[in-house]
């Protein structure tokens, strides 16, 4: 029996769902974008030389005393409020004691049973537009650890490395950990709910401007807990069935991986259970390339971190007035904002949903703000750019082009200076780092040919090459002109002014149309 679980046999997903009911729990860590660390004045910029952003406090030197970053606390409270949580009137930090080489104090300053925010919820929108409520257990403040760099091995992992270096720049960066209550009732949509939750949370945090929430760079990290319980005979009795043992898949760092890892764990756990085995409570690692999880370390609920209240920091007691003041700074809730934008932009429900699922709402908003029409902005971001992003397996927002550049590109199209084909070439240049669209157009010589001489010759050649089509147009089927325009476009590598080509075709073959 155990052999099966070791070899990660999986059960067909649909069959797994027929027999079991999945329960999820998501733990999301967000790095705040404060200028300085949580308990000292060290800078937080990403990518600095190792160990240049450190001081006695974040290095844990004896006698150094931490002081709480006010902006960090403010962000924590605003996140709590935005997640419909209660805010603690009084709470403390706690020391979570464990040894890890990149954790200089040998404990992490965190919060334990007194989180700053608790008991909230986040309504998330699923792909078909339905809303699912995810309940939030707590959001608490803590600090990040440093980073180890393993040198000399082939993989960059500790196994096989000759030695390890530690960079403490990240030690003490403010983190907020947001933990859901067990998510039940999602059924076969559990993977989708998990992804939609992380996506909605990211959107909310971005709107709050408290973090840059880049999953790929680790400023937002997700641990996915999942378990299965037997399906009850009557759906209404499902809530009474005891939860199964959970696994915790660590650091699942893209929306797509969140969805895939849940789906995989459901299939894997189902296979173990069907075979009569039992699930080991453990951490697991997600492998993006193979799409599977593998065993990490056993983790019991009784893991003893010897938590105790942090004696070097004063308790936090935000006044009700201050909390209300912070509530006043909350942004328009993202879902409402999307509905408002949908109205302003004149998009259908489906168009708006596609935009949201593609992560393109902000991009379109910024493109419209830079002067493009909503229709054109949507077309670029969900068309050509989505295609390229998908090809390069990159999130849309990471494409090296700004909304302002897209707006400029579109204005060149609107002014008749670029055809669609030329515009795509100009975009290619922008993405290749050749500058703004206008610079690319200049440098690459991307100009529309609207000169009648050159166009007329190409039109004549197209007519000659397509006598059948020409006859149709002569007979009054003007719609057939499209084929000739296409032929001219092809010959001129997309540089021809299509409107002028149409006129020239009609002039030659159906002049009566002009009258
Ligand atoms: P840990 O210290 O192990 O990380 P947390 O309480 O921080 O524990 O997070 C555990 C997460 O798993 C929470 O989101 C919780 O709701 C969820 N959870 C708890 N029990 C189960 C279960 N049996 N199946 C799935 N998720 C669970
Ligand atoms: Mg946890
Ligand atoms: Zn410091």
mmCIF file of N, CA and C in Angstrom, residues 298-371:
data_model
loop_
_atom_site.group_PDB
_atom_site.id
_atom_site.type_symbol
_atom_site.label_atom_id
_atom_site.label_comp_id
_atom_site.label_asym_id
_atom_site.label_seq_id
_atom_site.Cartn_x
_atom_site.Cartn_y
_atom_site.Cartn_z
ATOM 1 N N UNK A 298 7.701 15.994 7.243
ATOM 2 C CA UNK A 298 6.481 15.793 8.019
ATOM 3 C C UNK A 298 6.204 17.039 8.836
ATOM 4 N N UNK A 299 4.937 17.385 9.003
ATOM 5 C CA UNK A 299 4.606 18.594 9.762
ATOM 6 C C UNK A 299 3.361 18.321 10.577
ATOM 7 N N UNK A 300 3.521 18.226 11.873
ATOM 8 C CA UNK A 300 2.344 17.977 12.707
ATOM 9 C C UNK A 300 1.817 19.300 13.226
ATOM 10 N N UNK A 301 0.547 19.292 13.642
ATOM 11 C CA UNK A 301 -0.019 20.512 14.204
ATOM 12 C C UNK A 301 0.676 20.880 15.507
ATOM 13 N N UNK A 302 1.352 19.878 16.097
ATOM 14 C CA UNK A 302 1.965 20.125 17.397
ATOM 15 C C UNK A 302 3.411 20.593 17.275
ATOM 16 N N UNK A 303 3.863 20.902 16.057
ATOM 17 C CA UNK A 303 5.224 21.400 15.889
ATOM 18 C C UNK A 303 5.472 22.496 16.905
ATOM 19 N N UNK A 304 6.547 22.333 17.658
ATOM 20 C CA UNK A 304 6.721 23.237 18.786
ATOM 21 C C UNK A 304 7.690 24.362 18.456
ATOM 22 N N UNK A 305 7.146 25.517 18.230
ATOM 23 C CA UNK A 305 7.976 26.683 17.956
ATOM 24 C C UNK A 305 8.237 27.493 19.230
ATOM 25 N N UNK A 306 7.750 26.978 20.355
ATOM 26 C CA UNK A 306 7.946 27.681 21.634
ATOM 27 C C UNK A 306 7.636 29.174 21.480
ATOM 28 N N UNK A 307 6.458 29.427 20.966
ATOM 29 C CA UNK A 307 6.014 30.818 20.819
ATOM 30 C C UNK A 307 5.934 31.482 22.192
ATOM 31 N N UNK A 308 6.386 32.695 22.284
ATOM 32 C CA UNK A 308 6.063 33.489 23.479
ATOM 33 C C UNK A 308 6.030 34.958 23.079
ATOM 34 N N UNK A 309 5.327 35.785 23.835
ATOM 35 C CA UNK A 309 5.173 37.190 23.446
ATOM 36 C C UNK A 309 6.530 37.876 23.358
ATOM 37 N N UNK A 310 6.706 38.674 22.333
ATOM 38 C CA UNK A 310 7.964 39.378 22.093
ATOM 39 C C UNK A 310 8.148 40.472 23.159
ATOM 40 N N UNK A 311 9.181 40.311 23.984
ATOM 41 C CA UNK A 311 9.333 41.268 25.092
ATOM 42 C C UNK A 311 9.935 42.614 24.677
ATOM 43 N N UNK A 312 10.545 42.671 23.487
ATOM 44 C CA UNK A 312 11.229 43.899 23.091
ATOM 45 C C UNK A 312 10.345 44.865 22.313
ATOM 46 N N UNK A 313 9.103 44.479 22.052
ATOM 47 C CA UNK A 313 8.202 45.369 21.309
ATOM 48 C C UNK A 313 6.971 45.648 22.161
ATOM 49 N N UNK A 314 6.536 46.877 22.141
ATOM 50 C CA UNK A 314 5.340 47.199 22.935
ATOM 51 C C UNK A 314 4.116 46.588 22.264
ATOM 52 N N UNK A 315 3.075 46.291 23.034
ATOM 53 C CA UNK A 315 1.834 45.803 22.425
ATOM 54 C C UNK A 315 1.268 46.856 21.482
ATOM 55 N N UNK A 316 0.458 46.412 20.548
ATOM 56 C CA UNK A 316 -0.133 47.320 19.560
ATOM 57 C C UNK A 316 -1.584 47.537 19.948
ATOM 58 N N UNK A 317 -1.965 48.789 20.085
ATOM 59 C CA UNK A 317 -3.345 49.088 20.469
ATOM 60 C C UNK A 317 -3.860 50.229 19.597
ATOM 61 N N UNK A 318 -4.225 49.904 18.343
ATOM 62 C CA UNK A 318 -4.687 50.974 17.451
ATOM 63 C C UNK A 318 -6.016 51.536 17.950
ATOM 64 N N UNK A 319 -6.119 52.860 18.011
ATOM 65 C CA UNK A 319 -7.369 53.457 18.501
ATOM 66 C C UNK A 319 -8.460 53.270 17.455
ATOM 67 N N UNK A 320 -9.707 53.256 17.926
ATOM 68 C CA UNK A 320 -10.841 53.088 17.016
ATOM 69 C C UNK A 320 -10.858 54.220 15.988
ATOM 70 N N UNK A 321 -10.481 55.417 16.422
ATOM 71 C CA UNK A 321 -10.485 56.571 15.491
ATOM 72 C C UNK A 321 -9.481 56.329 14.365
ATOM 73 N N UNK A 322 -8.323 55.851 14.757
ATOM 74 C CA UNK A 322 -7.292 55.633 13.738
ATOM 75 C C UNK A 322 -7.742 54.557 12.745
ATOM 76 N N UNK A 323 -8.319 53.488 13.277
ATOM 77 C CA UNK A 323 -8.790 52.408 12.407
ATOM 78 C C UNK A 323 -9.835 52.956 11.431
ATOM 79 N N UNK A 324 -10.739 53.806 11.950
ATOM 80 C CA UNK A 324 -11.770 54.373 11.066
ATOM 81 C C UNK A 324 -11.154 55.297 10.025
ATOM 82 N N UNK A 325 -10.135 56.020 10.459
ATOM 83 C CA UNK A 325 -9.432 56.895 9.522
ATOM 84 C C UNK A 325 -8.824 56.055 8.393
ATOM 85 N N UNK A 326 -8.238 54.919 8.772
ATOM 86 C CA UNK A 326 -7.634 54.041 7.762
ATOM 87 C C UNK A 326 -8.704 53.424 6.863
ATOM 88 N N UNK A 327 -9.870 53.135 7.449
ATOM 89 C CA UNK A 327 -10.961 52.603 6.637
ATOM 90 C C UNK A 327 -11.315 53.599 5.525
ATOM 91 N N UNK A 328 -11.225 54.875 5.881
ATOM 92 C CA UNK A 328 -11.514 55.925 4.902
ATOM 93 C C UNK A 328 -10.522 55.969 3.743
ATOM 94 N N UNK A 329 -9.375 55.314 3.894
ATOM 95 C CA UNK A 329 -8.367 55.333 2.819
ATOM 96 C C UNK A 329 -8.484 54.115 1.911
ATOM 97 N N UNK A 330 -9.478 53.242 2.177
ATOM 98 C CA UNK A 330 -9.582 52.024 1.356
ATOM 99 C C UNK A 330 -10.002 52.389 -0.068
ATOM 100 N N UNK A 331 -9.448 51.694 -1.034
ATOM 101 C CA UNK A 331 -9.840 51.957 -2.421
ATOM 102 C C UNK A 331 -11.229 51.400 -2.706
ATOM 103 N N UNK A 332 -11.780 51.811 -3.798
ATOM 104 C CA UNK A 332 -13.041 51.233 -4.269
ATOM 105 C C UNK A 332 -12.826 49.712 -4.384
ATOM 106 N N UNK A 333 -13.740 48.896 -3.851
ATOM 107 C CA UNK A 333 -13.515 47.443 -3.949
ATOM 108 C C UNK A 333 -13.355 47.020 -5.409
ATOM 109 N N UNK A 334 -12.341 46.191 -5.685
ATOM 110 C CA UNK A 334 -12.027 45.848 -7.069
ATOM 111 C C UNK A 334 -13.217 45.357 -7.896
ATOM 112 N N UNK A 335 -14.096 44.554 -7.282
ATOM 113 C CA UNK A 335 -15.218 44.017 -8.075
ATOM 114 C C UNK A 335 -16.163 45.156 -8.481
ATOM 115 N N UNK A 336 -16.404 46.067 -7.549
ATOM 116 C CA UNK A 336 -17.262 47.216 -7.878
ATOM 117 C C UNK A 336 -16.606 48.083 -8.939
ATOM 118 N N UNK A 337 -15.315 48.254 -8.748
ATOM 119 C CA UNK A 337 -14.581 49.077 -9.689
ATOM 120 C C UNK A 337 -14.674 48.490 -11.097
ATOM 121 N N UNK A 338 -14.573 47.153 -11.167
ATOM 122 C CA UNK A 338 -14.664 46.515 -12.476
ATOM 123 C C UNK A 338 -16.028 46.727 -13.107
ATOM 124 N N UNK A 339 -17.074 46.674 -12.264
ATOM 125 C CA UNK A 339 -18.415 46.900 -12.818
ATOM 126 C C UNK A 339 -18.556 48.333 -13.336
ATOM 127 N N UNK A 340 -17.994 49.275 -12.582
ATOM 128 C CA UNK A 340 -18.057 50.671 -13.021
ATOM 129 C C UNK A 340 -17.308 50.842 -14.354
ATOM 130 N N UNK A 341 -16.101 50.267 -14.420
ATOM 131 C CA UNK A 341 -15.309 50.396 -15.645
ATOM 132 C C UNK A 341 -16.013 49.737 -16.821
ATOM 133 N N UNK A 342 -16.652 48.595 -16.548
ATOM 134 C CA UNK A 342 -17.361 47.898 -17.620
ATOM 135 C C UNK A 342 -18.412 48.818 -18.237
ATOM 136 N N UNK A 343 -19.129 49.535 -17.376
ATOM 137 C CA UNK A 343 -20.127 50.486 -17.865
ATOM 138 C C UNK A 343 -19.486 51.601 -18.682
ATOM 139 N N UNK A 344 -18.403 52.143 -18.153
ATOM 140 C CA UNK A 344 -17.737 53.245 -18.851
ATOM 141 C C UNK A 344 -17.185 52.801 -20.195
ATOM 142 N N UNK A 345 -16.701 51.567 -20.228
ATOM 143 C CA UNK A 345 -16.053 51.085 -21.448
ATOM 144 C C UNK A 345 -17.034 50.473 -22.440
ATOM 145 N N UNK A 346 -18.234 50.179 -21.964
ATOM 146 C CA UNK A 346 -19.222 49.573 -22.850
ATOM 147 C C UNK A 346 -18.889 48.137 -23.234
ATOM 148 N N UNK A 347 -18.327 47.377 -22.315
ATOM 149 C CA UNK A 347 -18.000 45.978 -22.613
ATOM 150 C C UNK A 347 -19.126 45.057 -22.163
ATOM 151 N N UNK A 348 -19.248 43.927 -22.846
ATOM 152 C CA UNK A 348 -20.218 42.913 -22.408
ATOM 153 C C UNK A 348 -19.654 42.210 -21.175
ATOM 154 N N UNK A 349 -20.527 41.454 -20.473
ATOM 155 C CA UNK A 349 -20.071 40.702 -19.300
ATOM 156 C C UNK A 349 -18.905 39.797 -19.672
ATOM 157 N N UNK A 350 -19.058 39.141 -20.808
ATOM 158 C CA UNK A 350 -18.025 38.186 -21.197
ATOM 159 C C UNK A 350 -16.710 38.899 -21.516
ATOM 160 N N UNK A 351 -16.822 40.013 -22.226
ATOM 161 C CA UNK A 351 -15.598 40.757 -22.554
ATOM 162 C C UNK A 351 -14.873 41.183 -21.277
ATOM 163 N N UNK A 352 -15.656 41.644 -20.307
ATOM 164 C CA UNK A 352 -15.047 42.118 -19.069
ATOM 165 C C UNK A 352 -14.422 40.964 -18.307
ATOM 166 N N UNK A 353 -15.120 39.838 -18.306
ATOM 167 C CA UNK A 353 -14.606 38.680 -17.578
ATOM 168 C C UNK A 353 -13.311 38.178 -18.207
ATOM 169 N N UNK A 354 -13.295 38.143 -19.523
ATOM 170 C CA UNK A 354 -12.075 37.704 -20.210
ATOM 171 C C UNK A 354 -10.905 38.622 -19.860
ATOM 172 N N UNK A 355 -11.224 39.898 -19.807
ATOM 173 C CA UNK A 355 -10.203 40.884 -19.473
ATOM 174 C C UNK A 355 -9.654 40.614 -18.079
ATOM 175 N N UNK A 356 -10.573 40.351 -17.152
ATOM 176 C CA UNK A 356 -10.189 40.093 -15.763
ATOM 177 C C UNK A 356 -9.370 38.816 -15.679
ATOM 178 N N UNK A 357 -9.854 37.765 -16.341
ATOM 179 C CA UNK A 357 -9.145 36.486 -16.282
ATOM 180 C C UNK A 357 -7.768 36.577 -16.927
ATOM 181 N N UNK A 358 -7.639 37.514 -17.858
ATOM 182 C CA UNK A 358 -6.340 37.679 -18.504
ATOM 183 C C UNK A 358 -5.432 38.610 -17.691
ATOM 184 N N UNK A 359 -5.959 39.130 -16.573
ATOM 185 C CA UNK A 359 -5.151 40.048 -15.753
ATOM 186 C C UNK A 359 -4.912 41.374 -16.446
ATOM 187 N N UNK A 360 -5.893 41.812 -17.253
ATOM 188 C CA UNK A 360 -5.646 42.966 -18.111
ATOM 189 C C UNK A 360 -6.484 44.200 -17.765
ATOM 190 N N UNK A 361 -7.237 44.130 -16.658
ATOM 191 C CA UNK A 361 -8.116 45.271 -16.360
ATOM 192 C C UNK A 361 -7.311 46.558 -16.138
ATOM 193 N N UNK A 362 -6.297 46.466 -15.286
ATOM 194 C CA UNK A 362 -5.484 47.667 -15.004
ATOM 195 C C UNK A 362 -4.762 48.142 -16.254
ATOM 196 N N UNK A 363 -4.336 47.178 -17.057
ATOM 197 C CA UNK A 363 -3.584 47.546 -18.259
ATOM 198 C C UNK A 363 -4.477 48.313 -19.230
ATOM 199 N N UNK A 364 -5.707 47.823 -19.387
ATOM 200 C CA UNK A 364 -6.642 48.515 -20.271
ATOM 201 C C UNK A 364 -6.981 49.890 -19.689
ATOM 202 N N UNK A 365 -7.172 49.911 -18.381
ATOM 203 C CA UNK A 365 -7.499 51.183 -17.732
ATOM 204 C C UNK A 365 -6.394 52.214 -17.997
ATOM 205 N N UNK A 366 -5.158 51.786 -17.835
ATOM 206 C CA UNK A 366 -4.052 52.716 -18.030
ATOM 207 C C UNK A 366 -3.913 53.109 -19.504
ATOM 208 N N UNK A 367 -4.241 52.174 -20.389
ATOM 209 C CA UNK A 367 -4.136 52.461 -21.822
ATOM 210 C C UNK A 367 -5.206 53.476 -22.233
ATOM 211 N N UNK A 368 -6.394 53.303 -21.661
ATOM 212 C CA UNK A 368 -7.470 54.266 -21.928
ATOM 213 C C UNK A 368 -7.091 55.632 -21.348
ATOM 214 N N UNK A 369 -6.521 55.609 -20.153
ATOM 215 C CA UNK A 369 -6.101 56.875 -19.534
ATOM 216 C C UNK A 369 -5.052 57.579 -20.390
ATOM 217 N N UNK A 370 -4.279 56.790 -21.141
ATOM 218 C CA UNK A 370 -3.237 57.378 -21.994
ATOM 219 C C UNK A 370 -3.791 57.797 -23.353
ATOM 220 N N UNK A 371 -5.110 57.660 -23.535
ATOM 221 C CA UNK A 371 -5.715 58.234 -24.737
ATOM 222 C C UNK A 371 -6.339 57.271 -25.731
#
